[in-house]
Structure formats: C-alpha cells, structure tokens
Short mmCIF file of C-alpha atoms in Angstrom, two decimals:
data_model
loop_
_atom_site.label_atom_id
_atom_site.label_comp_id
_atom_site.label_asym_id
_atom_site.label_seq_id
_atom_site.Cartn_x
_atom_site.Cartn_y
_atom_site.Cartn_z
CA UNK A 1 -39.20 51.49 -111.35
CA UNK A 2 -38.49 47.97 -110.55
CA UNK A 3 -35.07 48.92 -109.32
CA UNK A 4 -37.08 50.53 -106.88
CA UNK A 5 -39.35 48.51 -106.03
CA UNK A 6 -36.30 46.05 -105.43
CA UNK A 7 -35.16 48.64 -103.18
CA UNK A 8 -38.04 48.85 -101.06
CA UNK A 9 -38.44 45.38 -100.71
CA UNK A 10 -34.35 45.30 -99.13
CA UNK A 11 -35.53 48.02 -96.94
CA UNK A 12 -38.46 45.81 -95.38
CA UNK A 13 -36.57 42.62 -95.02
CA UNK A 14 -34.01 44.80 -93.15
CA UNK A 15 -36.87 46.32 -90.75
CA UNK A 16 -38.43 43.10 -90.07
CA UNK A 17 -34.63 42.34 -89.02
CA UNK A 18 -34.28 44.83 -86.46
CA UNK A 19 -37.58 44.24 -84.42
CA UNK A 20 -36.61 40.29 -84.17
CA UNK A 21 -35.50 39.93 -80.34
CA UNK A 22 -32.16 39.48 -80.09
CA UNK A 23 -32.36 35.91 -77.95
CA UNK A 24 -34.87 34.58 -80.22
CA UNK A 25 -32.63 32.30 -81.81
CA UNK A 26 -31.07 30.73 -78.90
CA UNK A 27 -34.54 30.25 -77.41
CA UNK A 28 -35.55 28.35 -80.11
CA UNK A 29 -32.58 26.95 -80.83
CA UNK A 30 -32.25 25.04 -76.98
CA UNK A 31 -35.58 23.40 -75.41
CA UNK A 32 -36.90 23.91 -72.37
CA UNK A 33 -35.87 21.30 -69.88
CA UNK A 34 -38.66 19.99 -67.64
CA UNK A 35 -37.91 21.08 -63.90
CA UNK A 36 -36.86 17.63 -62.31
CA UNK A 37 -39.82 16.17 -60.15
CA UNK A 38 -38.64 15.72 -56.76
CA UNK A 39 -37.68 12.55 -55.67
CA UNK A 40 -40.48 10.37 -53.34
CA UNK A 41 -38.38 9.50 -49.72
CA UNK A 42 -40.58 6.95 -49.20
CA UNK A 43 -42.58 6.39 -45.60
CA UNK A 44 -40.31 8.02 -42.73
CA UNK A 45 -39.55 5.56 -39.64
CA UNK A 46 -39.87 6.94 -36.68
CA UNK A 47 -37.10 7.74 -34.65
CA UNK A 48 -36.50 5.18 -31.92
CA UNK A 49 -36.23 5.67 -28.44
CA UNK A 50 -32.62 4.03 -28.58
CA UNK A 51 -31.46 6.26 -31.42
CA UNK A 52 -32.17 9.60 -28.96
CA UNK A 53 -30.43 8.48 -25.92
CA UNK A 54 -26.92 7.99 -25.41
CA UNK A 55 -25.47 5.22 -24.01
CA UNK A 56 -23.27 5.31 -21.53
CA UNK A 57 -20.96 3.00 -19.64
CA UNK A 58 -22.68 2.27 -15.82
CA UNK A 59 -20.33 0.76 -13.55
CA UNK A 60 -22.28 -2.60 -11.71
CA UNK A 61 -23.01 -1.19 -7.97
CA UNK A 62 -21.90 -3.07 -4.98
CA UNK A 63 -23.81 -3.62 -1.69
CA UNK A 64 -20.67 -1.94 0.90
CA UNK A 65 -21.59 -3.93 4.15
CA UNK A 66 -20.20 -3.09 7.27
CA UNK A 67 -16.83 -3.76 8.84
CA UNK A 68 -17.21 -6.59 11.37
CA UNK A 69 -16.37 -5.14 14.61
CA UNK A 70 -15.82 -8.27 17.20
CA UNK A 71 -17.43 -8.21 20.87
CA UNK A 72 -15.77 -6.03 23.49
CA UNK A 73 -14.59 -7.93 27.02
CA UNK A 74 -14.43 -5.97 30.08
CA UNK A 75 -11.28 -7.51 31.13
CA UNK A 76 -8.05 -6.32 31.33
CA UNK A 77 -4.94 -7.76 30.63
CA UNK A 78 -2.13 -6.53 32.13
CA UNK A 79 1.60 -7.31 31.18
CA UNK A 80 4.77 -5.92 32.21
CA UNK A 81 8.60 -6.02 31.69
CA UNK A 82 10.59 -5.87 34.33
CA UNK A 83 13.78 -3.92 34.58
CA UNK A 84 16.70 -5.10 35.47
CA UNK A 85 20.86 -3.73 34.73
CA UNK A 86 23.55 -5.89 33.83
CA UNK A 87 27.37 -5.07 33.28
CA UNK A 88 29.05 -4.29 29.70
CA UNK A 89 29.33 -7.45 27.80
CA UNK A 90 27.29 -9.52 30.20
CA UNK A 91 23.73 -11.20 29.64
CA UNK A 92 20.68 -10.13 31.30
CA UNK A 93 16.85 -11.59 30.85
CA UNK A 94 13.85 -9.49 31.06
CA UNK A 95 10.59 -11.28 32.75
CA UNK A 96 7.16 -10.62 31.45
CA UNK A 97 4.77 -10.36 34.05
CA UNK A 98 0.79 -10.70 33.62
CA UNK A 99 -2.12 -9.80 35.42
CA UNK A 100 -6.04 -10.26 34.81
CA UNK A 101 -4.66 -13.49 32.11
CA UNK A 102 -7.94 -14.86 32.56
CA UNK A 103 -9.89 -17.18 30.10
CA UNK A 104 -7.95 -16.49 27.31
CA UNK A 105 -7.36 -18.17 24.05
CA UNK A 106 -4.86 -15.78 21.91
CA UNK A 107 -2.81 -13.06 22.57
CA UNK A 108 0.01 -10.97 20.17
CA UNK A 109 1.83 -7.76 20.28
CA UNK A 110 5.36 -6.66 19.35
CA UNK A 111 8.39 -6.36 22.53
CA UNK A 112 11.05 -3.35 21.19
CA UNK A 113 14.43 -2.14 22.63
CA UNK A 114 17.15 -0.38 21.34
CA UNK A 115 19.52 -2.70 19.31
CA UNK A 116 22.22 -0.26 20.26
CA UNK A 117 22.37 -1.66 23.65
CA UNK A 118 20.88 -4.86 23.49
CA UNK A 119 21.69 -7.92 21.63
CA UNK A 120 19.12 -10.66 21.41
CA UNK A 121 20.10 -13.72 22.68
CA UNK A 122 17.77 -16.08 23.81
CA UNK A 123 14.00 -17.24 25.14
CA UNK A 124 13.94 -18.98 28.46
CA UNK A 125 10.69 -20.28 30.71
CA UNK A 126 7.78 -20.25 28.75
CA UNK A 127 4.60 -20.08 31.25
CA UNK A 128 1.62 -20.80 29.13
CA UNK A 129 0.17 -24.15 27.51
CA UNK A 130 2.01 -24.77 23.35
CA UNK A 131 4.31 -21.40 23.91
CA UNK A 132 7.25 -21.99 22.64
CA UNK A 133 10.18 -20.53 20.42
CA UNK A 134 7.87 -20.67 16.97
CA UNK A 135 5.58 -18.20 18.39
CA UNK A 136 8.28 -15.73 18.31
CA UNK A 137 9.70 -13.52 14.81
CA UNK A 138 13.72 -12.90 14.27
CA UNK A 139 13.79 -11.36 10.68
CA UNK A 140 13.37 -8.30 12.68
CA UNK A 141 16.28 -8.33 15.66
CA UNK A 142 18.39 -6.32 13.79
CA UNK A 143 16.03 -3.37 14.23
CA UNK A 144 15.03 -4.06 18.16
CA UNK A 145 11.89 -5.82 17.52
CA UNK A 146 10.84 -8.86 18.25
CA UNK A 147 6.64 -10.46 17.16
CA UNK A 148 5.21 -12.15 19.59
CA UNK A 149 2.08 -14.29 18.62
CA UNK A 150 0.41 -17.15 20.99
CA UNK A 151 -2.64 -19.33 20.59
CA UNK A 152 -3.79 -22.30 22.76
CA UNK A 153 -3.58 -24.89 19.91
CA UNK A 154 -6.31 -26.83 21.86
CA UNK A 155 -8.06 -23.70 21.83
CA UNK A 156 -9.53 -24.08 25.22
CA UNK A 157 -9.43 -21.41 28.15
CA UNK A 158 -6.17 -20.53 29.77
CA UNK A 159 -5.83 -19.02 33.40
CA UNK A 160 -3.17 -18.26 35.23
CA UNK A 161 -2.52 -16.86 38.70
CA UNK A 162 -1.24 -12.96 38.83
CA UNK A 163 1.98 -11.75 38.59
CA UNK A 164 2.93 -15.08 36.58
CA UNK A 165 5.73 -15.27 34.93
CA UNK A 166 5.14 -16.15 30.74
CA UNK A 167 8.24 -16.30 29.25
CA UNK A 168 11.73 -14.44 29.80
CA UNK A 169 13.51 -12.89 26.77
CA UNK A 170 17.33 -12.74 27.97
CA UNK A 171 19.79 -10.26 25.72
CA UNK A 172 23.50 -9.57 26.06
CA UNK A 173 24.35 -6.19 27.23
CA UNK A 174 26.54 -4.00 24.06
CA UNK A 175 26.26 -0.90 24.88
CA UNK A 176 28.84 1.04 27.31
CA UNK A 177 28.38 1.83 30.88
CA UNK A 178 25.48 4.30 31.88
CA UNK A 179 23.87 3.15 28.54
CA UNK A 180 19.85 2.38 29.38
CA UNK A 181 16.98 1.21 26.53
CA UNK A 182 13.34 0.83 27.53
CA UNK A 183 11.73 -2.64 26.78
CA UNK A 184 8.26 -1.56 25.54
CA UNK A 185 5.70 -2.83 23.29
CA UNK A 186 4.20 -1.96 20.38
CA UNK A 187 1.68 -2.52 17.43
CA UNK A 188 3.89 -2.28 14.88
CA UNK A 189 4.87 -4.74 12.97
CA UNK A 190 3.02 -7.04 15.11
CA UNK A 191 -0.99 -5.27 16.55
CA UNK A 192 -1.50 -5.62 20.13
CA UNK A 193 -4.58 -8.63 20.11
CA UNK A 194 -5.92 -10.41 23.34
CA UNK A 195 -8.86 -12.86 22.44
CA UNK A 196 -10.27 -14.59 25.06
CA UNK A 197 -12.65 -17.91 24.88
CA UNK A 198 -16.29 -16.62 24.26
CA UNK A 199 -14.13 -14.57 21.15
CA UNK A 200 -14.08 -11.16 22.92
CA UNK A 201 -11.34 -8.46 22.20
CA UNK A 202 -9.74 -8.21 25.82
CA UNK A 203 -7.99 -4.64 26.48
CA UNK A 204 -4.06 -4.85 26.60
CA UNK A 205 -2.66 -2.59 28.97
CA UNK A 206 1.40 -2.95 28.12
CA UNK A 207 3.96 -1.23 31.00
CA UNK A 208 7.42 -0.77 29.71
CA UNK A 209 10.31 -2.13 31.71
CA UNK A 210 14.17 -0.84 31.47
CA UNK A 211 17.34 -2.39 31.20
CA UNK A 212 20.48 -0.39 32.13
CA UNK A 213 24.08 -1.10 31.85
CA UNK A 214 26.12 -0.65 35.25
#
C-alpha cells in the first residue's frame, strides 16, 4: 500500500510537470525592461528666413553710359596727292594739296604706297603753323606707311587759302620702268581725324595721287 501510494504521488508531481508552460522559466528568470521614455527635444526654433534661402554670389551692377559722340561740322576738308613720274633710281616728291582747310585745329590720317617702288626719303615744305618732321611716324616705312598727326600747339584757328600746298613727302624711285604705286591714305594704323576750333569732327575727303616710273 504505501508503495503505492508513493507511486501515485510520482505520477502527480510528473503531471503537474507537463502542464507548466514551457517559457515559464525564462520569463521569470529575466525581468521586464521598462520601454525607454522618449527623450524631451526641448522648444523647437524656428527656422529662419536665412536658413531657407540660398545665397548666391550677385555681381555689383554698373551704370553703362553712353559713348561720347563729338559734334559734327559741315565742312569739308579736302586733300590730295598729286601724281607725278620720275626715272629708275631718281627722286621724286609728292605735294599734298588742301581745300576747305578752314578753322582748323588738328588733323591726322595715314599716307601709303607700295614700298616696292618707292623708297622714303625725305619731308620738304611744311605749309602749316608747328608742322614739322615730329609730326610724322618711320617705324612703319618698311611696310609703305607713313602716320601723319598735326596740332596747332597754340591751339588757335588755322586757315589757309585753297589748293595750298602743306607739306611734300619726296621718295626715291626703286622699282623698274613702267612700275606705278598709288599714294593714298588710310585709317590704318593712323584714323583719318580733322578737328576744327569750336571741337567739331570735320569730314576728310582723301583723293589718291600716283607716282609712275618712266
């Protein structure tokens, strides 16, 4: 009897076993961690004006003004080479002619032949008040040209009577017989410029001479 007794009491420890849950242990073996309370940001600034808009590099504007454009005369000045021929090897000067040189203070424009035929040689009977040999370029006689640039120093009017003669530019002749080379003007590297005294552009109206070998 008591052995089975003994033997029922095994069989109820061993039931009570079974209907235990199986995570029973580990649930009471670990504690339940508290969920973390979320963390207080604290007062949100506003987002500034600055912070939203980009900044970007603004070039500093400039007023553009106009080009000053001088007071047109209606005079004309007239000026012209005159031909003339000369023999192989021989020199020969060129006049320059004006007409309608009224009231003026400056003038400038550039005098081109062809350095194949002509040889610069000289500047002979300058017509108009402080022209002279300094008012002339000759880095540039290699290549046929010659600057031309004359101001009355005093800077008063200057007149003179028509088909005066302002200076002569003489040359010796190189090229061979039957050879020919215009003498014209030109803006380059010298601008044609006529001022007269009230500080007026004056027109230029250039006419080309020629110089031909015999």
């Amino acid at each position: 009897m008591k052995d089975f007794l003994l033997f029922l009491l095994l069989l109820l420890v061993l039931a009570g076993c079974r209907n235990e849950p199986k995570n029973a242990g580990a649930a009471g073996a670990v504690a339940e961690q508290p969920a973390a309370a979320p963390q207080d940001p604290g007062p949100q600034q506003p987002a500034t004006a600055e912070a939203s808009v980009e900044k970007k590099d603004v070039a500093p504007t400039t007023e553009s003004r106009p080009a000053y454009t001088p007071p047109q005369s209606q005079d004309v000045l007239t000026i012209t080479a005159r031909s003339a021929q000369a023999r192989p090897g021989a020199d020969v000067c060129v006049a320059f002619q004006v007409k309608g040189f009224v009231n003026l203070l400056a003038m400038q424009y550039t005098i081109a032949w062809d350095p194949g035929v002509l040889e610069f040689k000289a500047l002979n009977n300058p017509g108009l008040p402080y022209l002279d040999r300094a008012d002339f370029g000759y880095n540039r006689l290699q290549d046929g040209l010659l600057p031309f640039v004359w101001i009355n120093d005093a800077l008063q009017a200057t007149t003179v009577p028509d088909e005066s003669v302002v200076f002569e530019v003489c040359f010796k002749a190189i090229g061979a017989s039957g050879q020919s080379t215009a003498i014209r003007f030109q803006q380059q590297p010298t601008p044609f410029e006529v001022v007269n005294i009230n500080e007026e552009i004056v027109k230029l109206e250039p006419v080309e001479g020629r110089v031909t070998i015999e």
